[in-house]
Short mmCIF file of C-alpha atoms and ligand atoms in Angstrom, two decimals:
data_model
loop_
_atom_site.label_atom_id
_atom_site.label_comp_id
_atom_site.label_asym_id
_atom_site.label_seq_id
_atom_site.Cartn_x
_atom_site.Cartn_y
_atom_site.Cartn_z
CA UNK A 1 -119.49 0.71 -215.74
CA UNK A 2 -120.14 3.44 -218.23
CA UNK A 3 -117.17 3.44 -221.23
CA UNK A 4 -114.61 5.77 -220.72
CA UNK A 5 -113.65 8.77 -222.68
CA UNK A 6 -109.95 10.71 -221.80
CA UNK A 7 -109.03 13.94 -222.31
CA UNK A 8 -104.92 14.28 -223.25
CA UNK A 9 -103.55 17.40 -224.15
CA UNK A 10 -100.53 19.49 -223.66
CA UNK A 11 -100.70 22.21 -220.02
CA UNK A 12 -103.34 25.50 -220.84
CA UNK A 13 -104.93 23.82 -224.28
CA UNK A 14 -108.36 23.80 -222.15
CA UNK A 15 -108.69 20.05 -221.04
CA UNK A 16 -110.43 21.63 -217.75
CA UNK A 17 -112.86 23.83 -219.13
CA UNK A 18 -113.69 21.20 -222.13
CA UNK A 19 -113.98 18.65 -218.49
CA UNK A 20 -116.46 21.05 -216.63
CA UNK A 21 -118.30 21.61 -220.07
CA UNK A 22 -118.70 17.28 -220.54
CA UNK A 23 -119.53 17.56 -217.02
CA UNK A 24 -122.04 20.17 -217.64
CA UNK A 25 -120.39 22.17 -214.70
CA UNK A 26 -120.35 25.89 -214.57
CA UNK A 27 -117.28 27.03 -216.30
CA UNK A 28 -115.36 28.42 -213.97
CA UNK A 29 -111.58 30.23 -215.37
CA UNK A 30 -109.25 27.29 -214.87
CA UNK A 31 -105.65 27.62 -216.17
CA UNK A 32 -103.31 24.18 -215.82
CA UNK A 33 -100.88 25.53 -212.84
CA UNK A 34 -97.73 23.57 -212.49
CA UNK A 35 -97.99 21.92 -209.15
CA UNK A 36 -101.84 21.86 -208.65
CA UNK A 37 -103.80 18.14 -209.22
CA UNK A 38 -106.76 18.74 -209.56
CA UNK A 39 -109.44 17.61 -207.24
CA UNK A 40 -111.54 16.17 -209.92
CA UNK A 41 -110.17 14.06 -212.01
CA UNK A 42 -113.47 11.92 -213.46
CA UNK A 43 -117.05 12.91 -214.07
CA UNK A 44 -120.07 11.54 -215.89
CA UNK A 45 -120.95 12.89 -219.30
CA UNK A 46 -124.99 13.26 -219.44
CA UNK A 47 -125.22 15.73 -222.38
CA UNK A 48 -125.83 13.16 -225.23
CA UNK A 49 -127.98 9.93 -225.00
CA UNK A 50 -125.88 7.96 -223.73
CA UNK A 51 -123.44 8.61 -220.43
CA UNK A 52 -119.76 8.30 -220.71
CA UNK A 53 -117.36 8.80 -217.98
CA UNK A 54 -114.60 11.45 -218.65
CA UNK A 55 -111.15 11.63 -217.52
CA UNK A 56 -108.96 14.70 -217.19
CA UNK A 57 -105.08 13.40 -217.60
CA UNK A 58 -104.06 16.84 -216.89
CA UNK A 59 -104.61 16.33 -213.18
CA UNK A 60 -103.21 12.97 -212.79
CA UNK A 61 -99.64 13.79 -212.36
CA UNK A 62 -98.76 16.79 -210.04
CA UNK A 63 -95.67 18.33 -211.46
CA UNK A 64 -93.32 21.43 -211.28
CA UNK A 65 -92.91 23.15 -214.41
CA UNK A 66 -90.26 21.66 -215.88
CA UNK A 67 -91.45 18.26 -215.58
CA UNK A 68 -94.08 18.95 -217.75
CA UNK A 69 -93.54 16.82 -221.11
CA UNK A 70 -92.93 13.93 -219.07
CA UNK A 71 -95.96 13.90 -216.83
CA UNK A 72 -97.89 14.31 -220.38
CA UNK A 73 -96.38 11.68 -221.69
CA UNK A 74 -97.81 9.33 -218.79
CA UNK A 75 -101.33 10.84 -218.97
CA UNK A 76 -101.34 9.91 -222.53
CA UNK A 77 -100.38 6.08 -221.49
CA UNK A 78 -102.58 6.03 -219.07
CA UNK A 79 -105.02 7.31 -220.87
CA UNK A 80 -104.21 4.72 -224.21
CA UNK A 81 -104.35 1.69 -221.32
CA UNK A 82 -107.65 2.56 -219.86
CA UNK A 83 -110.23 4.84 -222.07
CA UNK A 84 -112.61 3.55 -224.96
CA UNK A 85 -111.96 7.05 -226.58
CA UNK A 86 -109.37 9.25 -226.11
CA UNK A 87 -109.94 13.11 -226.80
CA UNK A 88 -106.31 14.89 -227.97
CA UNK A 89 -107.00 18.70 -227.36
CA UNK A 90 -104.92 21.48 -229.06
CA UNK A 91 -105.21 25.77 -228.88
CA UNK A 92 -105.70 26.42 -232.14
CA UNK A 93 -104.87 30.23 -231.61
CA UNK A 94 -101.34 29.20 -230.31
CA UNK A 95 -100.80 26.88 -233.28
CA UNK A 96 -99.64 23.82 -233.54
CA UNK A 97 -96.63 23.13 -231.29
CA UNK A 98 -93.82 20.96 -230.58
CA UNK A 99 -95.56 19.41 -227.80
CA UNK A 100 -98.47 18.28 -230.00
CA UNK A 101 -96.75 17.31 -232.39
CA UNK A 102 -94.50 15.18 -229.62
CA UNK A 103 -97.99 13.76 -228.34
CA UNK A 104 -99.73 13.15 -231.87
CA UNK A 105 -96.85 10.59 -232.54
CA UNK A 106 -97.55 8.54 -229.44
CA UNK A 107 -101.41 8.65 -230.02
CA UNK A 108 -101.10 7.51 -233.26
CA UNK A 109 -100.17 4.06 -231.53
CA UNK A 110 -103.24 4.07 -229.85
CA UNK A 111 -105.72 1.47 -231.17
CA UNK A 112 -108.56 3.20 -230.11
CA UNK A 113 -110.20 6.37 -231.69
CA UNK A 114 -108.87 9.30 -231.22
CA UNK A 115 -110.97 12.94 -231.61
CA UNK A 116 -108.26 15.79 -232.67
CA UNK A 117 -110.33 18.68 -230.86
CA UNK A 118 -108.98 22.29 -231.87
CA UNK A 119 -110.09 24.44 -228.93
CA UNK A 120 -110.38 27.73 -228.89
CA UNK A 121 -111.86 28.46 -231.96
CA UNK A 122 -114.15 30.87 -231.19
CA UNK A 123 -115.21 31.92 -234.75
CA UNK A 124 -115.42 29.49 -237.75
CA UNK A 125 -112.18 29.54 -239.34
CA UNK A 126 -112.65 26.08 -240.68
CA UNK A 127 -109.89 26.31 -243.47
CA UNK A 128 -107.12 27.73 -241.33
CA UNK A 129 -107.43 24.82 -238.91
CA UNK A 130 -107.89 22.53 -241.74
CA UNK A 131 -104.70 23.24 -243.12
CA UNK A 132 -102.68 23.64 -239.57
CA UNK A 133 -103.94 20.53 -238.17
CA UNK A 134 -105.04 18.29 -240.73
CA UNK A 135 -101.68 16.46 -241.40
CA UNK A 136 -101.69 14.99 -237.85
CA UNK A 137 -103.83 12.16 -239.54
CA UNK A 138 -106.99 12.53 -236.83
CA UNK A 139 -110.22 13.50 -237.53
CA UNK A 140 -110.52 17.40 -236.64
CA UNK A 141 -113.01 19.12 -234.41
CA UNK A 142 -113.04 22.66 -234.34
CA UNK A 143 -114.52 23.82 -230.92
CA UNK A 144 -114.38 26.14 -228.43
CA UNK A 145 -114.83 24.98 -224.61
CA UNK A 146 -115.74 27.96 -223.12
CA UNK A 147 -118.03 29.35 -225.55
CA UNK A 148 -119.55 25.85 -225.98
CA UNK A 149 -118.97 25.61 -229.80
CA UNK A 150 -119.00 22.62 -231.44
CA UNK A 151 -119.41 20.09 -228.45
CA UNK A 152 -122.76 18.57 -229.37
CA UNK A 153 -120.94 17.62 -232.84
CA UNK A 154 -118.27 16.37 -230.51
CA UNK A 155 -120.81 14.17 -228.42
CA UNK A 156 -122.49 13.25 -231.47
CA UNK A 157 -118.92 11.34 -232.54
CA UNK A 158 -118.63 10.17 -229.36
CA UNK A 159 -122.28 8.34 -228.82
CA UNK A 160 -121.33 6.85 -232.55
CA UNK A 161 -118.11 5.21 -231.40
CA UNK A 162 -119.04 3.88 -227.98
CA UNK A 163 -119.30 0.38 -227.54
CA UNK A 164 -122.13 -0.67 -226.36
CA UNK A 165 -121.20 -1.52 -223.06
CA UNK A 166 -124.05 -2.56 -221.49
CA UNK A 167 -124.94 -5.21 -224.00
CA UNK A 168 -124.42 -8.39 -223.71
CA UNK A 169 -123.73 -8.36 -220.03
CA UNK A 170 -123.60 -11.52 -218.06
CA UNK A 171 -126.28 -11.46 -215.55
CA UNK A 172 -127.82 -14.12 -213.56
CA UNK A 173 -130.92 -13.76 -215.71
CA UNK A 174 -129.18 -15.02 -218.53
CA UNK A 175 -126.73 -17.61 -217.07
CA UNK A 176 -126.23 -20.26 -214.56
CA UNK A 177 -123.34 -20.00 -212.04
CA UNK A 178 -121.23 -22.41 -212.00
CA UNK A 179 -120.64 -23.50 -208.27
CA UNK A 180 -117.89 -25.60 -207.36
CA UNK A 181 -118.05 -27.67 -204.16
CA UNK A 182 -114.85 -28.28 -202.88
CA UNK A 183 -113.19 -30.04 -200.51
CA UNK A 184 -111.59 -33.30 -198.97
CA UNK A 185 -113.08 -36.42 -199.37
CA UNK A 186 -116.00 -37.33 -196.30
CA UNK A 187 -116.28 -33.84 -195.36
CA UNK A 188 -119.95 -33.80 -196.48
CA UNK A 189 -120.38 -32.78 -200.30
CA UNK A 190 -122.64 -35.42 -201.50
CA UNK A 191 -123.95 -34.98 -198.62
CA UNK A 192 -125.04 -31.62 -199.14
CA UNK A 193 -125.59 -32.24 -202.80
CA UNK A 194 -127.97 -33.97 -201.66
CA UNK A 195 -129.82 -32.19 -199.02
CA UNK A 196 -130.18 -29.72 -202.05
CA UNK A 197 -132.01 -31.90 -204.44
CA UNK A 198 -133.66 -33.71 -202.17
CA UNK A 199 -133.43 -36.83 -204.00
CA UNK A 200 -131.30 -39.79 -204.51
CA UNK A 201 -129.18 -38.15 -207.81
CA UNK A 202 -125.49 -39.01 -205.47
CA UNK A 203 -124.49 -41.49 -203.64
CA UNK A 204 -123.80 -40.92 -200.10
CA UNK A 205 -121.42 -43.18 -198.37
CA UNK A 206 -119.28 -42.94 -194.95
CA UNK A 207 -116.76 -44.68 -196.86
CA UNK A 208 -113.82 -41.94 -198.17
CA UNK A 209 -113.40 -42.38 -202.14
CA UNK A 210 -116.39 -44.16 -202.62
CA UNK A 211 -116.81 -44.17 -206.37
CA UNK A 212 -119.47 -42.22 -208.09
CA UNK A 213 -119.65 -40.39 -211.53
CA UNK A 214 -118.53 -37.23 -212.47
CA UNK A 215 -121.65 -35.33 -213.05
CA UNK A 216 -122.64 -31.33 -213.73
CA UNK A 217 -126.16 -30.61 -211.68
CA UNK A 218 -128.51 -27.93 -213.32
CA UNK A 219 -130.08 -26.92 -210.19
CA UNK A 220 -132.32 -24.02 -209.83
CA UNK A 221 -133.59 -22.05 -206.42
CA UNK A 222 -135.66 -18.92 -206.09
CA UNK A 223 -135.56 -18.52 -209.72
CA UNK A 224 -131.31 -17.98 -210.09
CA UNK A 225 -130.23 -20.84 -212.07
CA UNK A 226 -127.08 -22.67 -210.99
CA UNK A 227 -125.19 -25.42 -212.27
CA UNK A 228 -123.13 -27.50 -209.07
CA UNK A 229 -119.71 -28.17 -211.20
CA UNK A 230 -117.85 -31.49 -211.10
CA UNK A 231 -119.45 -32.79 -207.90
CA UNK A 232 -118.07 -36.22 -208.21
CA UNK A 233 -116.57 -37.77 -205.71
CA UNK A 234 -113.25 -40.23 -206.03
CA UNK A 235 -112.93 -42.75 -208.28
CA UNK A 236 -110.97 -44.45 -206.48
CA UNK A 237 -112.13 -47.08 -203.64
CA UNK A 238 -109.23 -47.63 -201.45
CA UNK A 239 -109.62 -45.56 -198.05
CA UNK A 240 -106.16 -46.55 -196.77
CA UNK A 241 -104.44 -45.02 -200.16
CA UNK A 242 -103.25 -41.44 -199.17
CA UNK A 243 -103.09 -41.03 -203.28
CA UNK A 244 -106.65 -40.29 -202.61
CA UNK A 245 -106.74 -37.45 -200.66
CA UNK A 246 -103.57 -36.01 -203.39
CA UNK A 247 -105.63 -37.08 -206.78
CA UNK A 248 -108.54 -34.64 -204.66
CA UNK A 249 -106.60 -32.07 -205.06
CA UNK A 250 -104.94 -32.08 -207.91
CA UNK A 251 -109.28 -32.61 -209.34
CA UNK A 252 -110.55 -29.73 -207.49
CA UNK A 253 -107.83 -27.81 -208.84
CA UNK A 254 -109.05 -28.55 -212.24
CA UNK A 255 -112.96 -28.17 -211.29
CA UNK A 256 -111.89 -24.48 -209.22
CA UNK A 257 -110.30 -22.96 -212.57
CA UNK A 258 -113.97 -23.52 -214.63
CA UNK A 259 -116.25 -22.51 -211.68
CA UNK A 260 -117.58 -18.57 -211.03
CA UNK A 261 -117.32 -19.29 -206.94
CA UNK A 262 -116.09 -21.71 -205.20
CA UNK A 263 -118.26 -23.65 -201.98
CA UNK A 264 -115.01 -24.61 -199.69
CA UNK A 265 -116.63 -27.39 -197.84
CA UNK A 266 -115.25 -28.29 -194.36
CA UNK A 267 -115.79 -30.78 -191.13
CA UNK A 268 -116.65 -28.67 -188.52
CA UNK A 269 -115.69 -32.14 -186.15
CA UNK A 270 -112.47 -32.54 -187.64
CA UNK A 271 -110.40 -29.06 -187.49
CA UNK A 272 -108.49 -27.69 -190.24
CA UNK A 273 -106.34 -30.43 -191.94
CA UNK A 274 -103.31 -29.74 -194.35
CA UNK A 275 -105.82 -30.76 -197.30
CA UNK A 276 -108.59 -28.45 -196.32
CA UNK A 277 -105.46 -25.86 -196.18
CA UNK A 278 -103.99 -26.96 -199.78
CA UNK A 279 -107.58 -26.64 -201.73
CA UNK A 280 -108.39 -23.46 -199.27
CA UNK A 281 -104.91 -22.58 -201.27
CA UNK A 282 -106.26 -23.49 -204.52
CA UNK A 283 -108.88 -21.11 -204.54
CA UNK A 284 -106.66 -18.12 -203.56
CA UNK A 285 -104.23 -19.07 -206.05
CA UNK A 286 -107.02 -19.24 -209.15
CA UNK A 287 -108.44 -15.74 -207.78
CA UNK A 288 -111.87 -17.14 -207.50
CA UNK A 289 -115.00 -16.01 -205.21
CA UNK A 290 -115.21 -18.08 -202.72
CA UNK A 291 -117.64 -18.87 -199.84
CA UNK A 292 -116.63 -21.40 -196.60
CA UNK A 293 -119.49 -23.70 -195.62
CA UNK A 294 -119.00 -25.29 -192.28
CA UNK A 295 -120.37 -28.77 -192.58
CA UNK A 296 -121.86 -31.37 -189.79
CA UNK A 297 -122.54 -28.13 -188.06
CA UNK A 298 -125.00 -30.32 -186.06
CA UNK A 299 -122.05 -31.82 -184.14
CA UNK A 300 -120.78 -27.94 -182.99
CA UNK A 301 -124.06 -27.39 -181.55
CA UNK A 302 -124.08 -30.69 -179.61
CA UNK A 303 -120.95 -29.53 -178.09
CA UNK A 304 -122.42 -25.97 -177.13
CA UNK A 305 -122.00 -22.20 -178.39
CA UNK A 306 -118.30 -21.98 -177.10
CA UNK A 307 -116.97 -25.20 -179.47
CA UNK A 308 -119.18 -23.11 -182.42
CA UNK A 309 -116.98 -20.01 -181.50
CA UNK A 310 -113.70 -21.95 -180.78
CA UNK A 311 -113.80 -23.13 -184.32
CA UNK A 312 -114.73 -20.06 -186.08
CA UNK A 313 -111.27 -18.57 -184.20
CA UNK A 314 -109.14 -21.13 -185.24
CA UNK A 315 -110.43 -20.86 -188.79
CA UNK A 316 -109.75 -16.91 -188.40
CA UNK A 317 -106.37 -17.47 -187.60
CA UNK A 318 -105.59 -21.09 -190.24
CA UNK A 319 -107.53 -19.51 -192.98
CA UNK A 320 -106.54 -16.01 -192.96
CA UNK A 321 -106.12 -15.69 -196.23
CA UNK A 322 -109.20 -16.42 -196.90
CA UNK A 323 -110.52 -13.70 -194.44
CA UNK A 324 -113.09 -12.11 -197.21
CA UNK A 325 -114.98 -14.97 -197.41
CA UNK A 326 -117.98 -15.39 -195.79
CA UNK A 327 -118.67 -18.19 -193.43
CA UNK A 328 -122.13 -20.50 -193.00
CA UNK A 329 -122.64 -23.65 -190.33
CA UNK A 330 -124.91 -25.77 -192.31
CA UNK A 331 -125.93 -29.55 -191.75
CA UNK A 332 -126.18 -31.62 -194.29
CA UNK A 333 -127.90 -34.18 -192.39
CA UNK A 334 -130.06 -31.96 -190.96
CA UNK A 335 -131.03 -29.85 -193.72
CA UNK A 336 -130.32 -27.02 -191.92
CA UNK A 337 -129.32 -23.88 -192.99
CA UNK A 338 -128.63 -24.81 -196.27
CA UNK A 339 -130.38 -21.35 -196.98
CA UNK A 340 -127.40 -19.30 -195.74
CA UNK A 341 -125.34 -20.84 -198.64
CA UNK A 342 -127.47 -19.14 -201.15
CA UNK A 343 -128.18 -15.89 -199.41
CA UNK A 344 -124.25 -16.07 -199.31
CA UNK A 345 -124.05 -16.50 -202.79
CA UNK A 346 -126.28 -14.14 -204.17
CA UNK A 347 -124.65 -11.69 -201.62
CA UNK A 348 -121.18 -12.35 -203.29
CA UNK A 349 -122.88 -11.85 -206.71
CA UNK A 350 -124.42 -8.35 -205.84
CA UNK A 351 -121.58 -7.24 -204.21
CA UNK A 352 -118.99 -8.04 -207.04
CA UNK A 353 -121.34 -5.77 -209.20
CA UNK A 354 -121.20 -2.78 -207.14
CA UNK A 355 -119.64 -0.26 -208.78
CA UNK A 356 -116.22 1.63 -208.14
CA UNK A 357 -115.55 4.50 -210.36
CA UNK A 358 -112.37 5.70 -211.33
CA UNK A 359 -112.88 8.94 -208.92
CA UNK A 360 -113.53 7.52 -205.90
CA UNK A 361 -111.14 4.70 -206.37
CA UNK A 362 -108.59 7.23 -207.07
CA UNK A 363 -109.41 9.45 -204.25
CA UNK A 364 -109.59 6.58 -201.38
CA UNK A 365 -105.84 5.51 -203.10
CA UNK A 366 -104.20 9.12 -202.42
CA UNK A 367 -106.19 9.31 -199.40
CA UNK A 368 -104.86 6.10 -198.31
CA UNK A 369 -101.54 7.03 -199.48
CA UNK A 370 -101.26 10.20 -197.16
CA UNK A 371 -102.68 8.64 -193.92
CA UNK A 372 -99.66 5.91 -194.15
CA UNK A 373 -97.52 6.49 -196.52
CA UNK A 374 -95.61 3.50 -198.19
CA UNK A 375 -92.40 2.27 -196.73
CA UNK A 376 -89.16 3.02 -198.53
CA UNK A 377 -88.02 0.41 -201.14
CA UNK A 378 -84.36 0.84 -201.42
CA UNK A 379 -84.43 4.66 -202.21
CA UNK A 380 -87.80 4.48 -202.99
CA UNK A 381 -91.52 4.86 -202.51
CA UNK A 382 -94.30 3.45 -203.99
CA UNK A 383 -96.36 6.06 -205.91
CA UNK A 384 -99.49 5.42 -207.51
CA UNK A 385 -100.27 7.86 -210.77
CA UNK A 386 -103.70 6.12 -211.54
CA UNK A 387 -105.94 3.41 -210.81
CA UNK A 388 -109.11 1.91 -212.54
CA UNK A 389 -110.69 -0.72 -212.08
CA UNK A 390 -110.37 -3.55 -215.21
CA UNK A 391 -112.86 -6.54 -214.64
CA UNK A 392 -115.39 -7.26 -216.78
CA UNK A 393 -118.97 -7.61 -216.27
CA UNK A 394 -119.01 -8.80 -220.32
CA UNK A 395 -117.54 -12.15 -219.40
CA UNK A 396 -117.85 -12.78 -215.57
CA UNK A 397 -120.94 -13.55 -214.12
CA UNK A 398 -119.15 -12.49 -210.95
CA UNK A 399 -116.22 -10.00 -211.73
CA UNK A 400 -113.41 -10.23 -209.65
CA UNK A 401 -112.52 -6.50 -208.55
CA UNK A 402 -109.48 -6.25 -210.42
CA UNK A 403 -107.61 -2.91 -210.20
CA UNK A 404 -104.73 -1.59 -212.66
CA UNK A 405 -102.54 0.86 -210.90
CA UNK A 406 -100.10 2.67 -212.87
CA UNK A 407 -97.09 3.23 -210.22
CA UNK A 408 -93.28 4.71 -210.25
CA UNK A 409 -92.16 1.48 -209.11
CA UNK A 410 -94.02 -2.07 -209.17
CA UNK A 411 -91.25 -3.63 -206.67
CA UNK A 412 -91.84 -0.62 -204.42
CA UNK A 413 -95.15 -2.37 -203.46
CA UNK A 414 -94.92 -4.06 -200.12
CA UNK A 415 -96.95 -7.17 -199.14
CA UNK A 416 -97.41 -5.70 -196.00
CA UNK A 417 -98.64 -2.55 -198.25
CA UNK A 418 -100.72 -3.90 -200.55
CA UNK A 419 -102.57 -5.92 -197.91
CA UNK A 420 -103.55 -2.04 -196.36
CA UNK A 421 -104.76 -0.83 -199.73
CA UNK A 422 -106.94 -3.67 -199.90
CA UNK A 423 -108.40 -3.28 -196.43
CA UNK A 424 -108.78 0.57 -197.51
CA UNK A 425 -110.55 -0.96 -200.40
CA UNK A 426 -112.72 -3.31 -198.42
CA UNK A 427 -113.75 -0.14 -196.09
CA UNK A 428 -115.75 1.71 -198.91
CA UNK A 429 -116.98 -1.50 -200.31
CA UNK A 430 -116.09 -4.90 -198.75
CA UNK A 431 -116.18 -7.19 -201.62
CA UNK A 432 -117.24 -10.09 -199.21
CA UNK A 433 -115.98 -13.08 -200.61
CA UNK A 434 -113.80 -11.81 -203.70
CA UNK A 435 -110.29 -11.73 -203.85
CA UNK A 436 -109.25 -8.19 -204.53
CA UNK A 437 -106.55 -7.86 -206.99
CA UNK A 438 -103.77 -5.17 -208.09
CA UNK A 439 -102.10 -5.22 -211.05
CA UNK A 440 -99.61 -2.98 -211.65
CA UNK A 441 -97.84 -0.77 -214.62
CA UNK A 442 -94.51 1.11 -214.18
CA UNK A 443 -94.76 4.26 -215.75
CA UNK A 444 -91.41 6.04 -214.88
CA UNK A 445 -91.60 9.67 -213.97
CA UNK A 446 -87.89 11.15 -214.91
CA UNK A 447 -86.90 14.45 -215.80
CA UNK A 448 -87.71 14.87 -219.16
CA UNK A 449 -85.62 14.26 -222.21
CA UNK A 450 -85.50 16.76 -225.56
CA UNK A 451 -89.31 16.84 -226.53
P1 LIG B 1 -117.92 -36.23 -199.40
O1 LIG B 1 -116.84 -37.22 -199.55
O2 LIG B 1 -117.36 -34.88 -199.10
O3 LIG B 1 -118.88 -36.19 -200.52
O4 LIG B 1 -118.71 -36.64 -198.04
P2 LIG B 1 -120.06 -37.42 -197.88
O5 LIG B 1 -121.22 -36.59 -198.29
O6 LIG B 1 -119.92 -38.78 -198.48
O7 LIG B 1 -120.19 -37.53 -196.27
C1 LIG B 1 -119.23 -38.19 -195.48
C2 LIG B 1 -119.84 -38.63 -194.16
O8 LIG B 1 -120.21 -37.50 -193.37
C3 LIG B 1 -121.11 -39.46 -194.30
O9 LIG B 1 -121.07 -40.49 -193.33
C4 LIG B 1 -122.23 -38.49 -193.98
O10 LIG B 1 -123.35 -39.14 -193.44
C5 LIG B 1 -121.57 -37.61 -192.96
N1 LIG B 1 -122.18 -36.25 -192.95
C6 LIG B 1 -122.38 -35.45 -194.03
N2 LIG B 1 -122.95 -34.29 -193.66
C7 LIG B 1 -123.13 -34.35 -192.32
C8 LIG B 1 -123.69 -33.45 -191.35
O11 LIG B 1 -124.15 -32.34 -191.62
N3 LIG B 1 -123.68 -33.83 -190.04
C9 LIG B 1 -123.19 -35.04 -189.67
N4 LIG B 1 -123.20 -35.32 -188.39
N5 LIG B 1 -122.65 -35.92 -190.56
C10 LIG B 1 -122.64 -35.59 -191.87
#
């Protein structure tokens, strides 16, 4: 994801033409007109060395005239929540005006940089602006947008205060993923364990709980290093103790929070128990990628393609909500298709890296918004202002797709609702096998106060 730079500025200062010119768009006359968002609110900055991705606030909030001050007011928070940079445009042929001076107090509680850009300025006049703008405490560009005056200084600023976002990236390259395999005891983890090493490292047993060591597995395939997390079984050696089957839960829990995906491991001769359910549960609840690995697969096949499809329906409908999650039949005691587990994997990995800029995102929201539009909450209706999405490729391995909306009304938000957005989500890219999450920000959107 390339940093992000916003542009915040009171209506007609020029945040559209200084937009098109980042963009390196033709400049084409663009007033701010009360009413009109603007189709484009994001575009990629290729002008210096290093891309950026630029916001316009101004089109975020559609507004009539006199909502004005208060729809700026959002931008700026939005734009304080989500960008690296934040550029604060002025007219400096109007002045300075209440407005700004309204919007130079709340930037100042940014804690990110902000660029005081004087636009306009289509002569140098350096001292003038100097002394009209100075006291506002930012650094002071004079430039003019249309004329293109002063915006490779600008850029030059920018490139210097970007972090350098691409650094120190987690990448399977540099290290292991840390794969849990989960599930109730006999279902076939050692099992498989050991079908991947090939070698006698676990101790398999048709005994439930039978006791073996906790133990992390560097294990490497195709050249992607892994490390299997916490595949011990029970220490415990009772069978008849249902304290067992509770103390593997309450240890998977523990072993799902540290891994980067989670291998839900289940008997495919045994149906869908209310343990498989509970750690199924687990994974949800920790937000974790997950993949569902149908074990003893062998015994399916015995029973012909129709007991293969019966239980991939009745998982459909028991595991629903872990419906992103891809599904592979493997044997353990076969060896067979263990394969599909990794291609799985690596599939999840890839796919939690594809990219979703703040455009499209925001475009598929409003689109999804108009096709069905959200059911009344009390007097109200959800409305989403903004939405970007917040993971981090810095720290994950494999990023959840996180998204922060910025809404009138977080309660407005309907199960039911949210459930759509993600499908609408999962339509442009399907995130197989992440959890897609929304968090959301109230921003209220009243008729403004004195300014
Ligand atoms: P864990 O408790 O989940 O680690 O389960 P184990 O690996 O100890 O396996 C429990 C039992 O299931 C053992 O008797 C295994 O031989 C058997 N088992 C494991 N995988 C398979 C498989 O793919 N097919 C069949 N038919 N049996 C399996």
């Amino acid at each position: 994801m390339n940093p992000l730079v916003a542009i915040v500025g009171r209506p007609n200062v020029g945040k559209s033409a200084l937009f098109n010119r980042l963009a390196g768009r033709r400049i084409a006359i663009v007033h701010d007109q009360p009413g009109v968002t603007r189709d484009r609110l994001n575009a990629v900055c290729k002008l210096g060395n290093q891309p950026f991705e630029i916001i316009d606030t101004g089109g975020i909030i559609a507004t009539t005239n006199d909502q004005f001050d208060a729809a700026v007011r959002i931008e700026a928070d939005i734009a304080m929540a989500t960008a690296h940079i934040i550029l604060f445009v002025v007219d400096g042929t109007a002045g300075f005006s209440p407005a700004d001076q309204e919007l130079a107090k709340l930037l100042r509680r940014a804690d990110k940089p902000v660029l005081l850009l004087v636009n306009k300025i289509d002569h140098p006049n350096r001292d003038e602006l100097e002394d009209a703008f100075q006291h506002l405490g930012f650094v002071v560009f004079p430039i003019s947008a249309e004329h293109n005056r002063g915006i490779s200084t600008v850029i030059q600023r920018i490139e210097a205060l970007l972090p350098a976002v691409e650094e120190g990236e987690m990448t399977t390259a540099n290290v292991p993923i840390k794969v849990a395999l989960v599930g109730r005891p006999n279902v076939g983890k050692s099992s498989l364990i050991n079908a991947l090493m090939n070698d006698q490292r676990t101790i398999v047993s048709s005994i439930a709980g039978t006791t073996r060591d906790a133990i992390d597995i560097p294990y490497e395939r195709e050249g992607i290093q892994y490390l299997l997390i916490d595949t011990a079984g029970i220490r415990h050696k009772s069978k008849q103790d249902s304290s067992v089957e509770i103390f593997s839960v309450m240890r998977s829990e523990k072993t799902i929070r540290r891994a980067d995906l989670c291998v839900l491991v289940l008997d495919a001769s045994a149906g869908l128990t209310t343990q498989d359910k509970k750690i199924a549960g687990l994974i949800q609840k920790a937000e974790k990628p997950c993949i569902v690995v149908i074990n003893k697969s062998d015994l399916l096949d015995e029973s012909g393609k129709q007991a293969r499809r019966d239980y991939l329906q009745m998982l459909g409908e028991e595991l629903f909500f872990l419906d992103h999650a891809p599904r592979a039949l493997v044997s353990a005691k076969m060896g067979a298709r263990i394969d599909d587990l990794f291609k799985q994997i690596d599939r999840v990995v890839k796919q939690s890296r594809e990219p979703m800029s703040t455009g499209p995102l925001n475009r598929l929201l409003k689109q999804a918004l108009t096709l069905h539009s959200p059911p009344a909450v009390g007097n109200r209706r959800l409305k989403i202002y903004y939405a970007t999405r917040i993971d981090d490729k810095r720290r994950d391995i494999i990023p959840v797709p996180r998204f922060l909306l910025f809404v009138n009304k977080p309660d407005a938000l309907t199960p039911t609702y949210e459930k759509y957005l993600e499908n609408q989500i999962r339509k442009h890219t399907p995130y197989e096998g992440l959890p897609v999450i929304f968090k959301l920000r109230e921003r209220e959107h009243t008729t403004p106060g004195p300014v």
